[in-house]
Coordinates of C-alpha atoms in Angstrom, one line a residue:
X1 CA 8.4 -16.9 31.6
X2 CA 6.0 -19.3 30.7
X3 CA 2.0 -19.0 30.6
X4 CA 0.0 -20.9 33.4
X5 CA -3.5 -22.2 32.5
X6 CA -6.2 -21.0 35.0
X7 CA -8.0 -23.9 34.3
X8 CA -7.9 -27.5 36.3
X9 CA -5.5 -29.5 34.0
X10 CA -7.9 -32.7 35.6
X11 CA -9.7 -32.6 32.3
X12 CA -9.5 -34.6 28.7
X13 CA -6.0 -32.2 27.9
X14 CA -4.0 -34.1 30.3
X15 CA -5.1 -37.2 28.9
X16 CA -4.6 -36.5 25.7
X17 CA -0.6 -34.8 26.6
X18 CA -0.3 -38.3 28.2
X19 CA -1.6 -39.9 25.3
X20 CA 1.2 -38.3 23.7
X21 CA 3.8 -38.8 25.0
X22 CA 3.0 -42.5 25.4
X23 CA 2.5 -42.8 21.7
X24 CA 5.7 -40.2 20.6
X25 CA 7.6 -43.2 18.6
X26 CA 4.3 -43.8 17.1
X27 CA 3.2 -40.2 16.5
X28 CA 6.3 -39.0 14.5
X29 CA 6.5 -42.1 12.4
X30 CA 3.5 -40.7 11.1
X31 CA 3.8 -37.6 10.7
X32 CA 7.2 -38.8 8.5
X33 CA 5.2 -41.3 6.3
X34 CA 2.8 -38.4 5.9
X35 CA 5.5 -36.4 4.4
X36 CA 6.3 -38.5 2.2
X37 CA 3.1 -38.5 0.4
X38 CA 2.4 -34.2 0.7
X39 CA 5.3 -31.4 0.5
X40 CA 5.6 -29.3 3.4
X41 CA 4.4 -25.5 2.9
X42 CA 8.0 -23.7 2.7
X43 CA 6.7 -22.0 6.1
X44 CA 3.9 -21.5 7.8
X45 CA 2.8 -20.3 11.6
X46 CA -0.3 -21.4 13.2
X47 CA -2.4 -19.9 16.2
X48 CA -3.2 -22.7 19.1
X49 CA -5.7 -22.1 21.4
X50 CA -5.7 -24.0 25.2
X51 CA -9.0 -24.4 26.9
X52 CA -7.5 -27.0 29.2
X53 CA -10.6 -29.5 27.9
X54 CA -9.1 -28.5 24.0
X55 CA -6.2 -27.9 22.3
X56 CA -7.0 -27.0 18.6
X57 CA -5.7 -24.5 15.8
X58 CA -7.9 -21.5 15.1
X59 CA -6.2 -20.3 12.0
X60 CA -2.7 -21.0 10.2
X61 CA -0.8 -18.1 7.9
X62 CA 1.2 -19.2 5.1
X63 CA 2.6 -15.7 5.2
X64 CA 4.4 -15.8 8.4
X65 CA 5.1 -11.7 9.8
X66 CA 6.6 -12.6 13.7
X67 CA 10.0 -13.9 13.2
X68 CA 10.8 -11.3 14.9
X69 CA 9.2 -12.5 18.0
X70 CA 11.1 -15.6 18.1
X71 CA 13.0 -17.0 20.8
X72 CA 16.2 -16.1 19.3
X73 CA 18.2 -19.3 21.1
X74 CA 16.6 -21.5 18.9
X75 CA 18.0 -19.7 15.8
X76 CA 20.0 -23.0 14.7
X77 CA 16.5 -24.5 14.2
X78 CA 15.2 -22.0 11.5
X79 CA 18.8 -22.3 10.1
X80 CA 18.8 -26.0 9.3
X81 CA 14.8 -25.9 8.6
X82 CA 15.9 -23.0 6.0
X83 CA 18.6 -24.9 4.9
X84 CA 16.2 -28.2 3.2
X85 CA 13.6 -25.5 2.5
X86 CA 15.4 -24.2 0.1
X87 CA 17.5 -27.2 -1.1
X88 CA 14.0 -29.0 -1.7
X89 CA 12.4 -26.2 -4.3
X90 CA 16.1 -25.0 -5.8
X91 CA 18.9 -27.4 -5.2
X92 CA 21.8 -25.3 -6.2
X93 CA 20.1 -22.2 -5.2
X94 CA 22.9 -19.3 -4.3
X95 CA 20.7 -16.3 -4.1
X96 CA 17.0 -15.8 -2.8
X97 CA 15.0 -12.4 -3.6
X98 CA 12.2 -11.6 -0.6
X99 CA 9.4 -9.7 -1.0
X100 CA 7.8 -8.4 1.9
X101 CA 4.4 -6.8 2.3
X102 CA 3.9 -3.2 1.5
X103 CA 3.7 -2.1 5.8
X104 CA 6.7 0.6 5.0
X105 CA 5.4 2.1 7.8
X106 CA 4.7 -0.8 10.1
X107 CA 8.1 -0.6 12.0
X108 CA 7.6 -3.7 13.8
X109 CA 6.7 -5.9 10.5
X110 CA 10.7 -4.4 9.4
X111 CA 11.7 -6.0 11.8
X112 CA 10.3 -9.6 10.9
X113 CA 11.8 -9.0 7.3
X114 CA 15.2 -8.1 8.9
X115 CA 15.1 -11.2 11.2
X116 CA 13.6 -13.6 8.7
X117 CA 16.7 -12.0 5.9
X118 CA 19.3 -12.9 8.8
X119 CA 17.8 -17.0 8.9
X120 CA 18.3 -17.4 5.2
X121 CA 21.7 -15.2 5.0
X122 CA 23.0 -17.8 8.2
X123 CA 21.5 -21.0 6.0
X124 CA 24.0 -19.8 2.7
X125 CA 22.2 -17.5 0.9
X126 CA 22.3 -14.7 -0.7
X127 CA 19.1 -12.2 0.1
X128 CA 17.9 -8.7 -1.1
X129 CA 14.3 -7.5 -0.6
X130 CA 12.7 -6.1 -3.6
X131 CA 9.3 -4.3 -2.7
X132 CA 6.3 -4.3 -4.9
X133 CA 4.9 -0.9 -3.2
X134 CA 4.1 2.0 -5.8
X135 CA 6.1 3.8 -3.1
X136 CA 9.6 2.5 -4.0
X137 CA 10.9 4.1 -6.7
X138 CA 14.5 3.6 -6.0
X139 CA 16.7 2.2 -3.6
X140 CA 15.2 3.1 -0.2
X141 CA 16.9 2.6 3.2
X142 CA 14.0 2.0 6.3
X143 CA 14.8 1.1 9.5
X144 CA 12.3 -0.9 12.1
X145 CA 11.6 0.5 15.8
X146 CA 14.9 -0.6 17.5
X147 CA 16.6 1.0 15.0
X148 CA 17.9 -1.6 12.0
X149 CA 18.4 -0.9 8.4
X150 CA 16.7 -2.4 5.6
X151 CA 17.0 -1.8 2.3
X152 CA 13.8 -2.3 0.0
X153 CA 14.8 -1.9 -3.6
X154 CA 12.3 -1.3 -6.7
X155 CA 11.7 -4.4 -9.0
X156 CA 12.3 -4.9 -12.2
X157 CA 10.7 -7.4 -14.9
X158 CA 13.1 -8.5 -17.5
X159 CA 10.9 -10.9 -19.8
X160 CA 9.2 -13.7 -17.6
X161 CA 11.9 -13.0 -14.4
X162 CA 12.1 -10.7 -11.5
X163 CA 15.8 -9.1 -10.7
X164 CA 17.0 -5.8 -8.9
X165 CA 19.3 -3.4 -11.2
X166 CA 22.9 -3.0 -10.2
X167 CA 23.1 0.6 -8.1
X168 CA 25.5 1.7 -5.8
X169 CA 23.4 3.6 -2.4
X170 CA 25.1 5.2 0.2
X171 CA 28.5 4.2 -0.6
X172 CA 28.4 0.6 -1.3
X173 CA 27.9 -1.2 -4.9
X174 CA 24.9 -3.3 -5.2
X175 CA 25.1 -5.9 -8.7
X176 CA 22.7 -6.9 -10.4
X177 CA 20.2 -9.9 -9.0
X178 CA 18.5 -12.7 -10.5
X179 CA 18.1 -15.6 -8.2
X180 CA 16.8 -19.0 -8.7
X181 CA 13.7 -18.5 -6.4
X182 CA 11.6 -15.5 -4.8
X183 CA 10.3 -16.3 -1.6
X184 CA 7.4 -14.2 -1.0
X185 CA 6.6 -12.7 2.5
X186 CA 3.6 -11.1 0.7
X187 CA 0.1 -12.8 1.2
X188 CA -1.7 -11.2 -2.1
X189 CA -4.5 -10.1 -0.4
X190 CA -5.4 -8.0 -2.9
X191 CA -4.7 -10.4 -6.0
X192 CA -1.4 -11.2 -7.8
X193 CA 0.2 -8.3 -9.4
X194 CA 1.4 -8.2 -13.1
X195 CA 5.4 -7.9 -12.4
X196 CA 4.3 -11.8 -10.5
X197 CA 2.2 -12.9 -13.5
X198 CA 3.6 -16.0 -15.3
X199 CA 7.1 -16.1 -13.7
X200 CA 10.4 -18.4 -15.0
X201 CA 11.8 -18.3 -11.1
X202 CA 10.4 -20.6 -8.4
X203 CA 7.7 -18.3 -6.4
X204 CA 7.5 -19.9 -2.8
X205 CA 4.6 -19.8 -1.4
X206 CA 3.1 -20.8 -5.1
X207 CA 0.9 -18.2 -5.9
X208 CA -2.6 -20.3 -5.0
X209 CA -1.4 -19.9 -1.0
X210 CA -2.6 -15.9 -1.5
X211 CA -5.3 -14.9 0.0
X212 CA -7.0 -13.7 -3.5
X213 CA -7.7 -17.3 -3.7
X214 CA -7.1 -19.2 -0.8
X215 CA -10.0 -19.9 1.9
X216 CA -10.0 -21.0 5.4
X217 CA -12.6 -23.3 4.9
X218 CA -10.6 -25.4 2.2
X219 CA -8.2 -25.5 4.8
X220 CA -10.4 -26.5 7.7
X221 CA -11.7 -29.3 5.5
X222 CA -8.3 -30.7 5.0
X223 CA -7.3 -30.3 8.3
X224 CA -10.7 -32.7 9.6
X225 CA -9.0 -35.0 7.3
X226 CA -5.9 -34.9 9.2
X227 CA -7.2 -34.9 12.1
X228 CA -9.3 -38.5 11.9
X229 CA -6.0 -40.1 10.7
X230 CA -4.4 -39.1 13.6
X231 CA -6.8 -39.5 15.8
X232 CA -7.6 -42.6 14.7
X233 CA -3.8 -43.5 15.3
X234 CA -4.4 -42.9 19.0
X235 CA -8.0 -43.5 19.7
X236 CA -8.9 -40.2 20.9
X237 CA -11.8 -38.2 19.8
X238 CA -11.1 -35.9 17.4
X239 CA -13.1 -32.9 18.5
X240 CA -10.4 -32.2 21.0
X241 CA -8.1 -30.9 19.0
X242 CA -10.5 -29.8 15.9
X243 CA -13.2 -27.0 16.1
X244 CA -16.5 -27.8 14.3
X245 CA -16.9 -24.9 11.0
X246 CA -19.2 -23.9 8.8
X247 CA -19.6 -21.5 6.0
X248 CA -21.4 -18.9 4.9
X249 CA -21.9 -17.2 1.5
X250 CA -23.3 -14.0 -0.3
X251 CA -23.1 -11.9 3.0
X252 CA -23.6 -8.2 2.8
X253 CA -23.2 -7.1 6.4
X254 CA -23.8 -3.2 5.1
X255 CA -26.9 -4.4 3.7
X256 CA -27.6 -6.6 5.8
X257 CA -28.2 -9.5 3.1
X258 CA -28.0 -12.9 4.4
X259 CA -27.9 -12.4 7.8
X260 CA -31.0 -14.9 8.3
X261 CA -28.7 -17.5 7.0
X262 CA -25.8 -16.5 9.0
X263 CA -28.3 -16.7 12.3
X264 CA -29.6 -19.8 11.2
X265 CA -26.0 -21.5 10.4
X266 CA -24.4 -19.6 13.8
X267 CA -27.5 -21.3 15.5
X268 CA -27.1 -25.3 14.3
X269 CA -23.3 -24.4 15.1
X270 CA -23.7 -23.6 19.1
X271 CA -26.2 -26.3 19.8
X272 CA -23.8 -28.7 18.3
X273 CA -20.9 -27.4 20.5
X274 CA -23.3 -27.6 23.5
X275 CA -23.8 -31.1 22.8
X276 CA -19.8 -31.8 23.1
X277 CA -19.9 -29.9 26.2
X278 CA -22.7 -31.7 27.8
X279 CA -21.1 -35.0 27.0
X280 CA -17.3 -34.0 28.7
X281 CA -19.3 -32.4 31.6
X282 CA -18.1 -28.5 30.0
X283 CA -19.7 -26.0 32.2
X284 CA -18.5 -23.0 30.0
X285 CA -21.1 -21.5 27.7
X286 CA -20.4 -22.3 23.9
X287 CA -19.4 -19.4 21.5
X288 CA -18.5 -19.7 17.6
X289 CA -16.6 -17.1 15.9
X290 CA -17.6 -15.6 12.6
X291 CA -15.0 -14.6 10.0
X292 CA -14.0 -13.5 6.7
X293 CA -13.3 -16.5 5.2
X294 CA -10.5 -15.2 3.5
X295 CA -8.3 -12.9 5.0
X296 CA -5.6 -12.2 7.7
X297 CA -4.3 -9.2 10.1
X298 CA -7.4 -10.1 12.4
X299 CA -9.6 -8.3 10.6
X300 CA -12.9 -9.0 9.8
X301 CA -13.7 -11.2 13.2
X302 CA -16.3 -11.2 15.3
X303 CA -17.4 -13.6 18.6
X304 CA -20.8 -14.2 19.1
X305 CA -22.5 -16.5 21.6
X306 CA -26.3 -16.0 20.0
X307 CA -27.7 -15.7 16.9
X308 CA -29.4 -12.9 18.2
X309 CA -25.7 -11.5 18.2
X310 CA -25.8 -11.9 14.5
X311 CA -29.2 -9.8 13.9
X312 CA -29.0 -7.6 16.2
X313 CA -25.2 -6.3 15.2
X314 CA -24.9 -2.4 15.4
X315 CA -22.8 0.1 12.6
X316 CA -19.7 0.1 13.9
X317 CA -19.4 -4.3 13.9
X318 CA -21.1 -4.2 10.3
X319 CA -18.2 -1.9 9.2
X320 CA -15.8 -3.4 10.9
X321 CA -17.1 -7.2 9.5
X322 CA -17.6 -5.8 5.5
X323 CA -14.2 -4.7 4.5
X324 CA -11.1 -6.6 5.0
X325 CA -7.3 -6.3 4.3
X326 CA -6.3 -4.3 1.0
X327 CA -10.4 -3.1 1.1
X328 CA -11.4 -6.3 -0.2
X329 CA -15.2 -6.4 0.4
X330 CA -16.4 -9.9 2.7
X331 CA -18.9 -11.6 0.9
X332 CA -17.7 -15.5 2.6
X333 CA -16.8 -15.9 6.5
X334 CA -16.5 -18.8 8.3
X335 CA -18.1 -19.9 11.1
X336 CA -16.2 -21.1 13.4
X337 CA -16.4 -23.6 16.9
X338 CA -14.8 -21.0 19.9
X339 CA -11.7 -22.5 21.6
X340 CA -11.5 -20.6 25.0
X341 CA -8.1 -19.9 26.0
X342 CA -7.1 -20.4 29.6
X343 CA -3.7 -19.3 29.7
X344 CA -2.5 -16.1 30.7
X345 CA 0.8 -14.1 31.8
X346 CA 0.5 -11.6 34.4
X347 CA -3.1 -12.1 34.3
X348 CA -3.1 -11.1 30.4
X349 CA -5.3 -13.4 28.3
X350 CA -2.0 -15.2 26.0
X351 CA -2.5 -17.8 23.1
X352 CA 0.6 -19.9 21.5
X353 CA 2.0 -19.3 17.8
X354 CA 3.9 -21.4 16.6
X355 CA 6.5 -21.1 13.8
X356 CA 7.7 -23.8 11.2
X357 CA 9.9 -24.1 8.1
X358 CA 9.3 -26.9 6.0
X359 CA 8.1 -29.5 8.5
X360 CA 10.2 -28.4 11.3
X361 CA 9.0 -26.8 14.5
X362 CA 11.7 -23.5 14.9
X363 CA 10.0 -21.7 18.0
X364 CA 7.1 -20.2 19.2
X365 CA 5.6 -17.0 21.1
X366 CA 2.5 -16.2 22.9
X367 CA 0.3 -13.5 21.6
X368 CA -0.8 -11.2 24.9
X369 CA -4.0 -9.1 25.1
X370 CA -4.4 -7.4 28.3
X371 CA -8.1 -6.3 26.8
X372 CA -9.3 -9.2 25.5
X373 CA -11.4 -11.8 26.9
X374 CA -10.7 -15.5 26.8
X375 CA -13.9 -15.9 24.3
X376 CA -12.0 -12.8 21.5
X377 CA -9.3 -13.0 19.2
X378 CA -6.0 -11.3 20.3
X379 CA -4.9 -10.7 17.0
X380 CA -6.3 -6.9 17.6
X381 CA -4.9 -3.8 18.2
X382 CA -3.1 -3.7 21.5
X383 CA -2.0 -7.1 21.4
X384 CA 2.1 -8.1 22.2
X385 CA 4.1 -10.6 22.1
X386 CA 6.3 -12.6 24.4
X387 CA 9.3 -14.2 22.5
X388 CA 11.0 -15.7 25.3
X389 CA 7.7 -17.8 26.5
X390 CA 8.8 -21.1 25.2
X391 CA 11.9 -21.7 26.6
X392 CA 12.4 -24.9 25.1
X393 CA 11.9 -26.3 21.6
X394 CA 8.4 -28.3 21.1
X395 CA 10.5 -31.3 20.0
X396 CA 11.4 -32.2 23.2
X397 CA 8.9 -33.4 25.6
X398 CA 9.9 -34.4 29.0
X399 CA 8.6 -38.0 28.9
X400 CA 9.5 -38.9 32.6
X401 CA 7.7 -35.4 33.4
X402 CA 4.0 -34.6 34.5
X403 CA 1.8 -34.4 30.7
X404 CA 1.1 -30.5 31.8
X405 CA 4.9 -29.7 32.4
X406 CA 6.2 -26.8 30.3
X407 CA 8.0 -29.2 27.5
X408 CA 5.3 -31.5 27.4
X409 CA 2.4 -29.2 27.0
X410 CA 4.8 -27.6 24.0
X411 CA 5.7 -31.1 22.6
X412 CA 1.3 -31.1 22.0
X413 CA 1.5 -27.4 20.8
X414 CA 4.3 -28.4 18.5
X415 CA 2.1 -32.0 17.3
X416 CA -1.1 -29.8 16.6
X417 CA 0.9 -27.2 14.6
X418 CA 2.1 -30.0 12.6
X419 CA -1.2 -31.3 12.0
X420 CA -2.6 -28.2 10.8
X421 CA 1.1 -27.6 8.6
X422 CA 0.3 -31.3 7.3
X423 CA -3.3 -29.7 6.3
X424 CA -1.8 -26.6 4.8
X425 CA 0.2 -28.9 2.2
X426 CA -2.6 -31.1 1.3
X427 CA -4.4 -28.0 0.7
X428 CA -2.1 -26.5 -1.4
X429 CA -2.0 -29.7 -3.3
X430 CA -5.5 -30.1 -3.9
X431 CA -5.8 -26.4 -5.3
X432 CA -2.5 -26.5 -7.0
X433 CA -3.9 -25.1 -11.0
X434 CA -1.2 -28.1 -12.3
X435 CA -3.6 -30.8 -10.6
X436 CA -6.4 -29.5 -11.9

């Protein structure tokens, strides 16, 4: 099953997959030297959107929840990506502790922790999942919607490491753990806990990738950087694959403090993509998406193709833009250039993820809205997911192929994911507390 753009592919996009694929040798020498220089995030997803005139990344999560939505051929992939993951941050690692978000409840975010436990249990290691929720006490047994088991077990601090106390549940003897690293599936929304406070153990993501402290702007601004190398490399421009952002700061949408500023900002940002338009002959009106500029889950996002928009919002969008994950107040968003998405299964409006460990692509998914408009984020309530959409790997274009064919259009989905991984690690660099 794979997506069909309702746009003419007659536009810059089929250039620019040609382009590609004419410059493949060229492209992942690159991206190799690039490595060399900044360490890959130890995983990472990133949400494409295809306007058929633009292909660019509308946000990246360092905290990866859809593994579970995988295409689960290309398992071998996340194997050996897990495999020099881990190897790179703990050489001689034997055991790995995960800690997942605090979504007991969320049935279908189980079941990424169970499929994500089963890549790093197939690369050699050994995994429990240790929960920081106030809810686990003791050893608890969940199980996700189709009807797995995990087991989430209570944490315990013993001086500056994190291990799980030896307990036997349900029949079976757990020992004791202490394992060289802790990979956390956590994205700290709400700040870093004590029991994560000045660890001995490896902590991957590092800390600084939380969303306490992390902003989408910072990443943005790395990923322009990224984007002028490489589109210097092959002499495109680099607005199609990078939307134009802005910021924002000391926004009360509740009291409606610094709304001028947002209009104003939201304002300069639309003219500037109707400029872009006007010069690639773009008929489609320009819109610019304002959100939290830290923060995740899809909340805290709103599309507005006015400034009017912005003044004129009613209750209900100034509650839904004030509070974010964990109840963490917005007082920062982003504005943001819209990327339309033109692609769509069984006339449902569908946008690629793509998943990578280390700097390996290991899959991908489209996220479907059958609500949503191809101006909105999907990530909303109602949205699903279609694991089986990319049939094959985006390593392996189709060179003698036409540049929109299913394995080349993924080949450029799997090149623009890299770029914005490649971002994500000079990021992390740049706002690692040992650089500064």
């Amino acid at each position: 099953m794979v997506p069909h753009l309702t746009t003419a592919l007659s536009g810059p996009l089929v250039s620019l997959e040609k382009r590609m694929l004419e410059a493949m040798p060229d492209i992942e020498h690159w991206f190799r030297s690039q490595w060399q220089e900044v360490a890959a995030p130890f995983y990472a997803s990133v949400d494409l959107r295809n306007a058929g005139f633009k292909l660019a990344p509308v946000d990246t999560n360092l905290f990866p929840g859809g593994f579970n939505n995988l295409n689960p051929d290309f398992l071998s992939l996340a194997v050996q990506a897990a495999q020099v993951a881990v190897e790179k941050i703990c050489p001689d690692a034997r055991r790995l502790l995960l800690i997942p978000e605090n979504h007991t409840r969320n049935t279908y975010y189980l079941r990424n922790v169970v499929e994500l436990c089963h890549i790093l249990k197939a690369a050699g290691m050994e995994v429990r999942v240790g929960s920081l929720s106030p809810e686990i006490t003791e050893v608890t047994r969940l199980e996700t919607h189709d009807g797995l088991p995990l087991i989430l077990e209570p944490l315990v601090r013993d001086k500056n490491r994190l291990k799980l106390n030896a307990v036997t549940f349900e029949g079976v003897d757990y020992p004791a753990f202490d394992s060289c690293a802790i990979l956390l599936n956590n994205d700290l929304s709400g700040g870093v806990p004590d029991l994560l406070q000045n660890l001995e153990q490896n902590l991957i993501p590092p800390l600084h990738a939380g969303w306490f402290v992390r902003r989408k702007s910072q990443h943005f601004a790395a990923y322009d950087k990224v984007v002028a190398s490489f589109a210097a490399l092959l002499d495109i421009d680099p607005w199609l694959l990078n939307p134009y952002f802005d910021t924002a700061s000391g926004i009360d949408f509740h009291a409606r403090v610094g709304e001028d500023q947002l209009a104003d900002k939201v304002d300069a940002m639309l003219k500037k993509i109707a400029a872009k338009y006007a010069e690639y002959g773009i008929e489609h009106a320009p819109f610019v998406i304002v959100k939290a500029d830290a923060g995740t889950y899809g909340m805290g996002i709103m599309s507005v193709k006015s400034a009017d928009e912005v003044r004129d919002l009613n209750r209900k969008t100034r509650n839904k833009m004030s509070v974010i994950k964990e109840g963490v107040e917005v007082s920062e968003v982003m504005i943001q250039e819209g990327v339309y998405t033109f692609e769509n299964i069984n006339d449902a409006v569908a946008e690629p993820v793509v998943y990578m460990m280390d700097h390996f692509v290991i899959g991908g998914f489209y996220r479907v809205h059958t609500s949503r408009g191809v101006d909105e984020n999907l990530n909303a309530p109602g949205m699903q997911f279609v694991p089986l959409a990319f049939e094959k790997p985006c390593t392996l274009p189709d060179c003698a192929g036409e540049p929109d064919a299913p394995p080349n259009r993924f080949y450029a989905y799997g090149v623009v994911a890299r770029l914005a991984l490649l971002a994500a690690g000079m990021e992390l660099q740049e706002n690692d507390p040992l650089n500064a």
